[in-house]
Coordinates of C-alpha atoms and ligand atoms in Angstrom, one line a residue:
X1 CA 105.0 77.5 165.7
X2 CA 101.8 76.1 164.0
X3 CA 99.0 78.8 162.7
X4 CA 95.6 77.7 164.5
X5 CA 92.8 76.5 162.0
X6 CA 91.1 79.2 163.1
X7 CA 93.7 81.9 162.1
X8 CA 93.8 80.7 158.4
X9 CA 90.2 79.6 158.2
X10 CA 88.4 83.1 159.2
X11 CA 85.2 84.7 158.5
X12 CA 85.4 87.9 156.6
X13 CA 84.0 89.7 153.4
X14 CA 85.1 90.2 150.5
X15 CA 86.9 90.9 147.7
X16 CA 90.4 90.3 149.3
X17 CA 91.6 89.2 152.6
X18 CA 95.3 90.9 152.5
X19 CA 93.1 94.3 150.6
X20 CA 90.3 93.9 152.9
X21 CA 89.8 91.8 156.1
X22 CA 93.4 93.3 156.7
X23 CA 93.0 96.9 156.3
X24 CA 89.5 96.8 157.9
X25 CA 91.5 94.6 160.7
X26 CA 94.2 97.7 160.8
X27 CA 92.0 100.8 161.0
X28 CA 89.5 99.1 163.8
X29 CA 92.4 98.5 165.8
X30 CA 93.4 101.9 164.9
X31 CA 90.2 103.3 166.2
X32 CA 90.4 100.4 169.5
X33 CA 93.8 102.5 170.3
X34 CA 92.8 106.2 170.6
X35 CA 90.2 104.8 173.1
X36 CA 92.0 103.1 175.3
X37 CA 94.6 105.4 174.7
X38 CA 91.8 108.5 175.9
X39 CA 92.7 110.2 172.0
X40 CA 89.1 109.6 171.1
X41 CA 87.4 112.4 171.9
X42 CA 90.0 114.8 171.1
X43 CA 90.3 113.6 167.5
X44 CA 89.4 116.1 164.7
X45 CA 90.6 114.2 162.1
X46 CA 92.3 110.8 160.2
X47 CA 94.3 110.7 157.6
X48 CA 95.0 107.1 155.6
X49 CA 97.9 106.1 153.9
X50 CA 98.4 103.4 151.5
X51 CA 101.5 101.6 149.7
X52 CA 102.8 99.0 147.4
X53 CA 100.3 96.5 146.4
X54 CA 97.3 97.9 148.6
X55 CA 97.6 101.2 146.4
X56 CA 97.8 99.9 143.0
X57 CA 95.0 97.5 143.8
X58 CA 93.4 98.6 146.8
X59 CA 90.5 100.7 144.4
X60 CA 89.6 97.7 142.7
X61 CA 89.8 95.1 145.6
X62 CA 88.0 97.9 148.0
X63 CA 90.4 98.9 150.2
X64 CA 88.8 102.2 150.8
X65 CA 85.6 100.7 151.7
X66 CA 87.6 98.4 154.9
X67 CA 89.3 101.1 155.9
X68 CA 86.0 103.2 156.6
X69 CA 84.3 100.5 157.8
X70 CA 87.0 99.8 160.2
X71 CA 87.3 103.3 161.7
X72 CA 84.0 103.0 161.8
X73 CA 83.7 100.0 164.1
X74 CA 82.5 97.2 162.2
X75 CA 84.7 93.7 162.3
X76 CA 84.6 91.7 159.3
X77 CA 83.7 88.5 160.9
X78 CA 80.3 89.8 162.3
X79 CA 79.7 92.5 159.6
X80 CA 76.1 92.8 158.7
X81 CA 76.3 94.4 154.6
X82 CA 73.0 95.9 155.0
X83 CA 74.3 97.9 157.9
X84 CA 77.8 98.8 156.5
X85 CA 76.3 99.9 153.3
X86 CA 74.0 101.9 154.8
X87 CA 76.6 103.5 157.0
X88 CA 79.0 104.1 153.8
X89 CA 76.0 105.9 152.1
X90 CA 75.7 108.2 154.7
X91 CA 79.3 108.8 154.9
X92 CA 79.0 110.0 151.2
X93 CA 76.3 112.2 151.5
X94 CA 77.3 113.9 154.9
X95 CA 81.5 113.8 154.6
X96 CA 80.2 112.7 158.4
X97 CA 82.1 109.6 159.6
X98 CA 81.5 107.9 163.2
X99 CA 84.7 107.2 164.5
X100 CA 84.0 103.4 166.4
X101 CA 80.3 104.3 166.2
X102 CA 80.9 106.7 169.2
X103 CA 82.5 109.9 167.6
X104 CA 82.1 112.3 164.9
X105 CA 84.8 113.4 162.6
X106 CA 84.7 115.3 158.7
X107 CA 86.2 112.4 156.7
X108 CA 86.0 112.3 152.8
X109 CA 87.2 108.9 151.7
X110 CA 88.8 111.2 148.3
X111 CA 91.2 113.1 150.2
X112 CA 91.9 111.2 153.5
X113 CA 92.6 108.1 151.7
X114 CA 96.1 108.4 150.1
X115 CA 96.9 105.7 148.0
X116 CA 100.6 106.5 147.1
X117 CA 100.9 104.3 143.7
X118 CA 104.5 104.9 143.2
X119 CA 106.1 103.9 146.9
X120 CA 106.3 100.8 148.4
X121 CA 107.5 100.8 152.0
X122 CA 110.2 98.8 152.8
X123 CA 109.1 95.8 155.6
X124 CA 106.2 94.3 152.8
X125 CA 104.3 94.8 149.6
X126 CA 101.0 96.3 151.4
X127 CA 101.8 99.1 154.3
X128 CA 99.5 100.8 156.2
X129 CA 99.8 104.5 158.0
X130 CA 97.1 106.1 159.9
X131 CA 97.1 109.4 161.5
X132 CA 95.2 110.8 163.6
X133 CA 95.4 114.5 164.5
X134 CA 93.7 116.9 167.0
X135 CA 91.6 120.1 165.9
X136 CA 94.9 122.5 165.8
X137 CA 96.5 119.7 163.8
X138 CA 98.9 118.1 165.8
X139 CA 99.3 114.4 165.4
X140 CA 98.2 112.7 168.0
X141 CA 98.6 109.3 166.8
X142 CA 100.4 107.8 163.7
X143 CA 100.7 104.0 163.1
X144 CA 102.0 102.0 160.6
X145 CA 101.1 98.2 160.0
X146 CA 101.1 95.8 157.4
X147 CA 98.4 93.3 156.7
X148 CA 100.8 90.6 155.2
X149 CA 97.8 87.7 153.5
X150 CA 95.1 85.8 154.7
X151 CA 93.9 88.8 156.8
X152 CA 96.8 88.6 159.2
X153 CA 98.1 91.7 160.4
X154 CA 101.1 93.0 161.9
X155 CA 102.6 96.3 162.8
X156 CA 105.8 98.1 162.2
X157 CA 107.0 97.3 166.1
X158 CA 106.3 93.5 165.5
X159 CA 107.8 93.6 162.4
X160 CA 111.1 95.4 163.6
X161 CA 111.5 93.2 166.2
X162 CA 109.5 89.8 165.2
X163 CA 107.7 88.0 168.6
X164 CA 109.2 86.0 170.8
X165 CA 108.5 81.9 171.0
X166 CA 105.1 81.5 171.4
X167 CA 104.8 81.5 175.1
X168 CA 101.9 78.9 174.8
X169 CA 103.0 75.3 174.9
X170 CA 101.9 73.3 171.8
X171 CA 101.8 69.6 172.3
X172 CA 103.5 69.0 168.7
X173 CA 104.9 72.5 168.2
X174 CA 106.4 71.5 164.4
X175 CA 107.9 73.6 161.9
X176 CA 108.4 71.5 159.1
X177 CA 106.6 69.1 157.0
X178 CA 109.4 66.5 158.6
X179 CA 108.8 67.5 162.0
X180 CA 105.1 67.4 161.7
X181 CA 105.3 63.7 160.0
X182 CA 107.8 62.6 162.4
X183 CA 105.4 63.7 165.4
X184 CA 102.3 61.5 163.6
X185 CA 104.6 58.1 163.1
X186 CA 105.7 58.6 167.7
X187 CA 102.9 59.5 168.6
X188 CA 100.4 57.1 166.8
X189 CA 98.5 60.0 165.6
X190 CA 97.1 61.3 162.2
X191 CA 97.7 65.4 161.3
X192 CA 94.1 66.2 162.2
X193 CA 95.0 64.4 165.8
X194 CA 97.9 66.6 165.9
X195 CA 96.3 69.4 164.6
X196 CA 93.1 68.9 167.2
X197 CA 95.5 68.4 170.2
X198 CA 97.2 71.8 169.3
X199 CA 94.0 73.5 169.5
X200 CA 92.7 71.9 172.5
X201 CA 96.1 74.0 174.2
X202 CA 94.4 76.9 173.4
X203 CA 90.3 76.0 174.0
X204 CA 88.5 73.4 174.7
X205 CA 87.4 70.6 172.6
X206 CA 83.6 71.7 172.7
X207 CA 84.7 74.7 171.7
X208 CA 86.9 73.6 169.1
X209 CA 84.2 71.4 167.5
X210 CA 81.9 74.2 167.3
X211 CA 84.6 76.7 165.7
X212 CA 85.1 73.8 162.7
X213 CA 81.5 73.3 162.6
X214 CA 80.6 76.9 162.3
X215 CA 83.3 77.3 159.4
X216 CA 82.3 74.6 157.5
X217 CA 78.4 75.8 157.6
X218 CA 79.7 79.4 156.7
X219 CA 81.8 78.0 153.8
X220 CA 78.7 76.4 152.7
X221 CA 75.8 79.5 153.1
X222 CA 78.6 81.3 150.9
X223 CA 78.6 78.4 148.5
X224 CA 74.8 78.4 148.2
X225 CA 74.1 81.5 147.8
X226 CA 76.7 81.8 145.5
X227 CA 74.7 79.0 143.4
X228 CA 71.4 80.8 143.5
X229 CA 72.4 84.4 142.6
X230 CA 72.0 85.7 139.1
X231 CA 73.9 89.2 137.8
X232 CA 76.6 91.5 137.0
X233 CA 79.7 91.4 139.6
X234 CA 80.2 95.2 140.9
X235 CA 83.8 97.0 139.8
X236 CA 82.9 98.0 136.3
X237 CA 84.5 94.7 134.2
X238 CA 80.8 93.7 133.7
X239 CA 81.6 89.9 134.5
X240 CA 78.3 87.9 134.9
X241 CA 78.0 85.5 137.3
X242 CA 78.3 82.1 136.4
X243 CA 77.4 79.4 139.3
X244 CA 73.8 80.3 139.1
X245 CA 73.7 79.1 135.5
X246 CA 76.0 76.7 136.0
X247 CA 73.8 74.8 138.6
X248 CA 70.6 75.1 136.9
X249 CA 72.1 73.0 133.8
X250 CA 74.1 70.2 136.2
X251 CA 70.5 70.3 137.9
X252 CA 68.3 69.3 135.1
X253 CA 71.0 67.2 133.9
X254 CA 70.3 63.5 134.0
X255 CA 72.0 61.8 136.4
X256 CA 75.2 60.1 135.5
X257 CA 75.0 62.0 132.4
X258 CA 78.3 63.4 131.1
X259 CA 82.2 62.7 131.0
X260 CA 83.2 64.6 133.9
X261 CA 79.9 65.3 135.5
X262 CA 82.2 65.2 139.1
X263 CA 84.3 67.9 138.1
X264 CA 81.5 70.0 136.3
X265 CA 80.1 70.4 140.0
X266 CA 83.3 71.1 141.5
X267 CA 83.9 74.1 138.9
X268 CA 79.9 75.6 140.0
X269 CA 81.4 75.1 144.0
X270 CA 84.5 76.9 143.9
X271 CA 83.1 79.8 141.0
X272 CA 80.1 80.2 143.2
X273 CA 82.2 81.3 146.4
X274 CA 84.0 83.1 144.5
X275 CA 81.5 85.3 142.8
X276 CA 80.4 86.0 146.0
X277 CA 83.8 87.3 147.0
X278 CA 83.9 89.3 144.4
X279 CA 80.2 90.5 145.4
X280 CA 82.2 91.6 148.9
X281 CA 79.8 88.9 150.6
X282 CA 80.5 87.1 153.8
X283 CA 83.4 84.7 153.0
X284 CA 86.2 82.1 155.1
X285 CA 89.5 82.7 154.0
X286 CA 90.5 79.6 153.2
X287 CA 93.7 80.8 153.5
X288 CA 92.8 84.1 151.3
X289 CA 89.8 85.4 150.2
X290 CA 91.0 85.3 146.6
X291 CA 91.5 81.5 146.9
X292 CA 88.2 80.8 149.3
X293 CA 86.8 78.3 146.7
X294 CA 89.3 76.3 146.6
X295 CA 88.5 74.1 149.7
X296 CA 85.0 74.9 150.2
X297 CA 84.5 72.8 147.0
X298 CA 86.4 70.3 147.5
X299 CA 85.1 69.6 150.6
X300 CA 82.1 69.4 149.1
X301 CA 83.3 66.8 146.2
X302 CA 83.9 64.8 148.8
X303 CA 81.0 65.2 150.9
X304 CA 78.7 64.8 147.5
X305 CA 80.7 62.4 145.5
X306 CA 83.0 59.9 148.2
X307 CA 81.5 60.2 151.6
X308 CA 78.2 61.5 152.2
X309 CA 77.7 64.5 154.9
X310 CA 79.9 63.7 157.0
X311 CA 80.6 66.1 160.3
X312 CA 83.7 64.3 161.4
X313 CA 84.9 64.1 158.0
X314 CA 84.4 68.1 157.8
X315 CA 86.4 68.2 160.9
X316 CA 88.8 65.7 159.7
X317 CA 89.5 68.0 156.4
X318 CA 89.9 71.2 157.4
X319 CA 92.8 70.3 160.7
X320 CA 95.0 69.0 158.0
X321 CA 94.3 71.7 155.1
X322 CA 95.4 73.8 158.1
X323 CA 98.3 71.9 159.4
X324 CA 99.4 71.9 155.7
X325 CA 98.8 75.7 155.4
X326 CA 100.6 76.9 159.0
X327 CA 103.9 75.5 157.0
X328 CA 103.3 77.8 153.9
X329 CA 102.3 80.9 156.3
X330 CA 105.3 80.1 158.6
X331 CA 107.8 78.9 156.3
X332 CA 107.0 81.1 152.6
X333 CA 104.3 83.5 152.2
X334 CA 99.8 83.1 151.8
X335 CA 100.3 86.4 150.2
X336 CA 100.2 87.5 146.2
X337 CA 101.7 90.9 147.0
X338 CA 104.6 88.5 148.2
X339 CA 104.8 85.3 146.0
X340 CA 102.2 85.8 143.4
X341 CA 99.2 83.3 143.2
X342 CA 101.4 80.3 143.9
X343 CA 101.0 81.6 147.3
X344 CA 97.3 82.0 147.5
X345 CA 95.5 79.4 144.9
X346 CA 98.7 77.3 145.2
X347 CA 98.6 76.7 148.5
X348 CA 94.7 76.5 148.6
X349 CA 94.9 73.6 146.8
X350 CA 97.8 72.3 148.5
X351 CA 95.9 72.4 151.7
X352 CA 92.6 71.0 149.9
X353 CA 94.6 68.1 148.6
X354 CA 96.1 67.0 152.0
X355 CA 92.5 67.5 153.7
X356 CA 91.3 65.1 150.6
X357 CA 93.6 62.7 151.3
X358 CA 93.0 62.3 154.8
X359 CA 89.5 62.0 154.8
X360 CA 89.6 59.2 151.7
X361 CA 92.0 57.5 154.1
X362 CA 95.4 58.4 153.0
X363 CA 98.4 58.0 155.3
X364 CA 100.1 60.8 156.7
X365 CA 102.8 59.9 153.9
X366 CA 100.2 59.8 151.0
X367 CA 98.6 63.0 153.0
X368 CA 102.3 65.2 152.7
X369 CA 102.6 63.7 149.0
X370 CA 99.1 65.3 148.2
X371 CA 100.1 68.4 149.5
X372 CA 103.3 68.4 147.9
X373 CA 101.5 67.4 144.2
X374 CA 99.2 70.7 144.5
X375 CA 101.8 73.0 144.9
X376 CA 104.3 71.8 142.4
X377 CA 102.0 72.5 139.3
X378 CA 101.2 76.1 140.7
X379 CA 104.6 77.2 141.2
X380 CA 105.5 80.2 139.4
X381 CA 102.0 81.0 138.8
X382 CA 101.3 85.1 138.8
X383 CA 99.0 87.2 140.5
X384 CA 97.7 89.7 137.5
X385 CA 94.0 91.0 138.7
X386 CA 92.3 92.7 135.7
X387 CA 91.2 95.9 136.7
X388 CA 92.6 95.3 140.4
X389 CA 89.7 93.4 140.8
X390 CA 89.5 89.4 141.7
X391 CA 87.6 88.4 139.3
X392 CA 89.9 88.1 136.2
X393 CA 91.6 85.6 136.8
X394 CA 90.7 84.7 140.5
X395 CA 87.4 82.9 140.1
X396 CA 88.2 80.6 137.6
X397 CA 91.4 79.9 138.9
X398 CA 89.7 78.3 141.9
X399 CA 87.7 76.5 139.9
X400 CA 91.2 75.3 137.9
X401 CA 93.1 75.0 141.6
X402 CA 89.8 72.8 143.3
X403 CA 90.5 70.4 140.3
X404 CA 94.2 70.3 140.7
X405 CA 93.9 69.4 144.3
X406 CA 91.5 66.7 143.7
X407 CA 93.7 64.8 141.2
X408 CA 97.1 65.4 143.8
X409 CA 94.8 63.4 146.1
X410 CA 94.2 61.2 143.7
X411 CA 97.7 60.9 142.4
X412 CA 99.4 60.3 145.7
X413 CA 96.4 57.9 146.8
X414 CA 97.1 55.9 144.0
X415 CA 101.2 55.2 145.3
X416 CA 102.5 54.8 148.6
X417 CA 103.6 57.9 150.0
X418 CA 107.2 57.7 148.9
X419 CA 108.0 60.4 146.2
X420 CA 111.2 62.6 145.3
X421 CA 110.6 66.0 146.0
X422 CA 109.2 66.5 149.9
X423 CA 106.3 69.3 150.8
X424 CA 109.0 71.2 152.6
X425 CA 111.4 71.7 149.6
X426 CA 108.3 72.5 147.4
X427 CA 107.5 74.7 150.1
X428 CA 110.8 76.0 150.0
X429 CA 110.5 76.9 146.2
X430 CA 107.8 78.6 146.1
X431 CA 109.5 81.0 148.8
X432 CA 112.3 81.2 146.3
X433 CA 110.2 81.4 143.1
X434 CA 107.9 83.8 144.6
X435 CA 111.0 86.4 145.8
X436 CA 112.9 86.1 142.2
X437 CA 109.5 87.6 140.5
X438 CA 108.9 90.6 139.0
X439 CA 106.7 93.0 141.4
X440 CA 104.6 93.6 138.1
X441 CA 103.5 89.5 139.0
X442 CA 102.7 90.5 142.3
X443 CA 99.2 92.0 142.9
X444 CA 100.1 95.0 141.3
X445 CA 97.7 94.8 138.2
X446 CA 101.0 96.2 136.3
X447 CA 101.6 93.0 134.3
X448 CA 100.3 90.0 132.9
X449 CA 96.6 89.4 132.0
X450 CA 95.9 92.8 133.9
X451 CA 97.6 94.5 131.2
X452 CA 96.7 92.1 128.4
X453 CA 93.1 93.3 128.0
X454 CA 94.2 96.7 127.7
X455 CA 96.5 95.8 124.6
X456 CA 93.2 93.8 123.4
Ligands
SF4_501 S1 95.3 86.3 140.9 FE1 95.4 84.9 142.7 S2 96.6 86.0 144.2 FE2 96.0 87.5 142.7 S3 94.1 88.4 143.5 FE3 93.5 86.7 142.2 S4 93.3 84.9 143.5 FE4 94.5 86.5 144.7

């Protein structure tokens, strides 16, 4: 069934929505269940449990932090950083932690939080367990989940016996690339119809304006303050950010001056969200956190280069960069503890090509060869974090995957629609490509460029 646009576009923090939003997303609900469950009060203690991918990178992307702040109440969409930060502070000096804001337990984020580097549970890459146990010791709950990319989250029951059909009924309920065209040529529609009518199953169409309005102002208070902040990103790699700087020149730049004066704005868009990210500021996943430039700026290419502001056109672009991602979460993986970065800045620009397309016109044909363009020059590509951190290579490969995704636009705009290789097969081999790679590729920071510098 199709991924609502507002399951793959959500606001969070960052640095990493599978490292993050997800573990935040697991320990709150965590916290949600000993209260309804009446465990609450009698809970002494928690113990956290980390594997795989959230282990080897979960220091660097902050893994510990979300899973504190989750058990401590906060949500990543409405987290205020002043607040959490103040909260985390305390938690340091006190060994004092509020479970849900309502409870008080010992908690030292050294000892509780087990990050077992050398197993990987079985079901995915980044596993989950929390226990919690009363004061003589005795477990009185113990959970395992998985948050499996793009902040989506899923427990070991849903993922030993996966839902049932959507019980909702979607007007164009497609699974496939094909389906989803062949629904736009009956029905007379274009994907952001489609995509609109699937939404207005679930809320109504005020509502559903005001969700895509409310993303694409977040995307761009990220963006901004991204381009107006100056310093060092936190983590210890001592990488200065760039988009500040970056801005300031293409500002006192003449206008019209320089070859590729276009593209030198769309680098300072996508680098600025993603130094922001890396900052653990307020982000859309878009569908990741480590890929949330990616459409942002080239939303904003369009918006400052082709159309002008535009609110229907903001609209327009982000229900098909979501029809276009639903196939890669439902069909392959948004995750690079699964597939590597082919599934997160791949499909970023995938889904930021088709919502190009679209809103310069394209057909639904041109719109599915866009998509198709994107991905097929980031297959293969490898998720290697320097220091477990996403900054090395994340925030220039949005800058790198923005770009890409504005020439597959371009490309497919320029011929008719009819090409060789279909989004679905592409989509089909990066699901291939991403499985026959080495774990060391996949958000492990055990190979690649994340090892490179320590050769240097
Ligand atoms: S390399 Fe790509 S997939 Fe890996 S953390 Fe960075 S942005 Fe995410």
């Amino acid at each position: 069934m199709p991924v609502s646009v507002f399951d793959l576009f959500k606001v969070g923090i960052g640095p990493s929505s599978s490292h993050t939003v997800g573990p935040m997303r697991i320990s709150l609900a965590f916290v949600r269940a000993l209260i309804t469950q009446r465990l609450l009060e009698a809970t002494a203690s928690i113990e956290v449990h980390l594997y795989g991918s959230l282990a080897l990178t979960g220091r660097g992307h902050a893994t510990d932090r979300a899973v504190v702040l989750g058990l401590m109440g906060f949500e990543p969409d409405t987290l205020d950083a002043k607040q959490a930060d103040l909260a985390q502070s305390q938690l340091a000096q006190t060994n004092n932690l509020l479970l849900a804001g309502q409870h008080a337990i010992s908690f030292s984020s050294v000892t509780q939080i087990v990050f077992h580097r050398d197993k990987t549970l079985p079901e995915h890459p980044n596993g989950m367990r929390l226990v919690a146990r009363d004061s003589s010791g005795n477990s009185t709950l113990d959970k395992t989940s998985f948050s499996v990319g793009g902040g989506f989250v899923v427990t070991a029951e849903q993922m030993a016996s996966p839902a049932m059909e959507d019980s909702l009924t979607w007007p164009y309920p497609y699974k496939s690339a094909r389906e989803l065209m062949d629904m736009c040529s009956a029905s007379g529609q274009t994907i952001a119809a489609v995509a609109l009518a699937n939404e207005e199953a679930m809320r109504t169409h005020a509502d559903v304006i005001a969700g895509l309005d409310k993303l694409h102002l977040t995307m761009r208070a990220c963006m901004n303050r991204g381009l107006t902040t100056e310093g060092v990103l936190p983590g210890g790699l001592d990488v200065r950010r760039r988009a500040q700087s970056m801005h300031s020149a293409l500002l006192a730049r003449v206008p019209g001056q320089g070859p590729l004066r276009e593209l030198d704005w769309v680098n300072a868009f996508a680098v600025a969200v993603n130094e922001e990210n890396a900052a653990g500021g307020q982000v859309v996943t878009a569908p990741t956190n480590g890929a949330a430039g990616v459409v942002p700026a080239v939303m904003r290419y369009h918006s400052q280069f082709c159309g002008g502001v535009n609110p229907e056109a903001h609209r327009t672009f982000l229900l098909t960069a979501a029809a276009v991602g639903s196939l890669y979460k439902e069909n392959a993986s948004i995750s690079g503890a699964e597939v590597g970065c082919q599934g997160e800045v791949g499909v970023a620009a995938s889904m930021a090509a088709a919502g190009l397309a679209a809103v310069l016109g394209g057909s639904v044909e041109q719109i599915e060869n866009a998509a198709e363009i994107a991905m097929e020059h980031h297959l293969g590509m490898t998720c290697d974090p320097v220091g477990g951190l996403v900054q090395i290579p994340c925030i220039e490969r949005n800058a790198m995957g923005a770009v890409k995704a504005i020439n597959a636009a371009h490309l497919a705009l320029a011929g008719d629609g009819r090409h060789v290789i279909s989004l679905d097969r592409v989509i089909e081999t990066m699901r291939q490509t991403g499985a026959d790679m080495s774990h060391k590729y996949k958000e492990t920071s055990l190979g690649g460029l994340a090892v490179s510098i320590v050769a240097c």
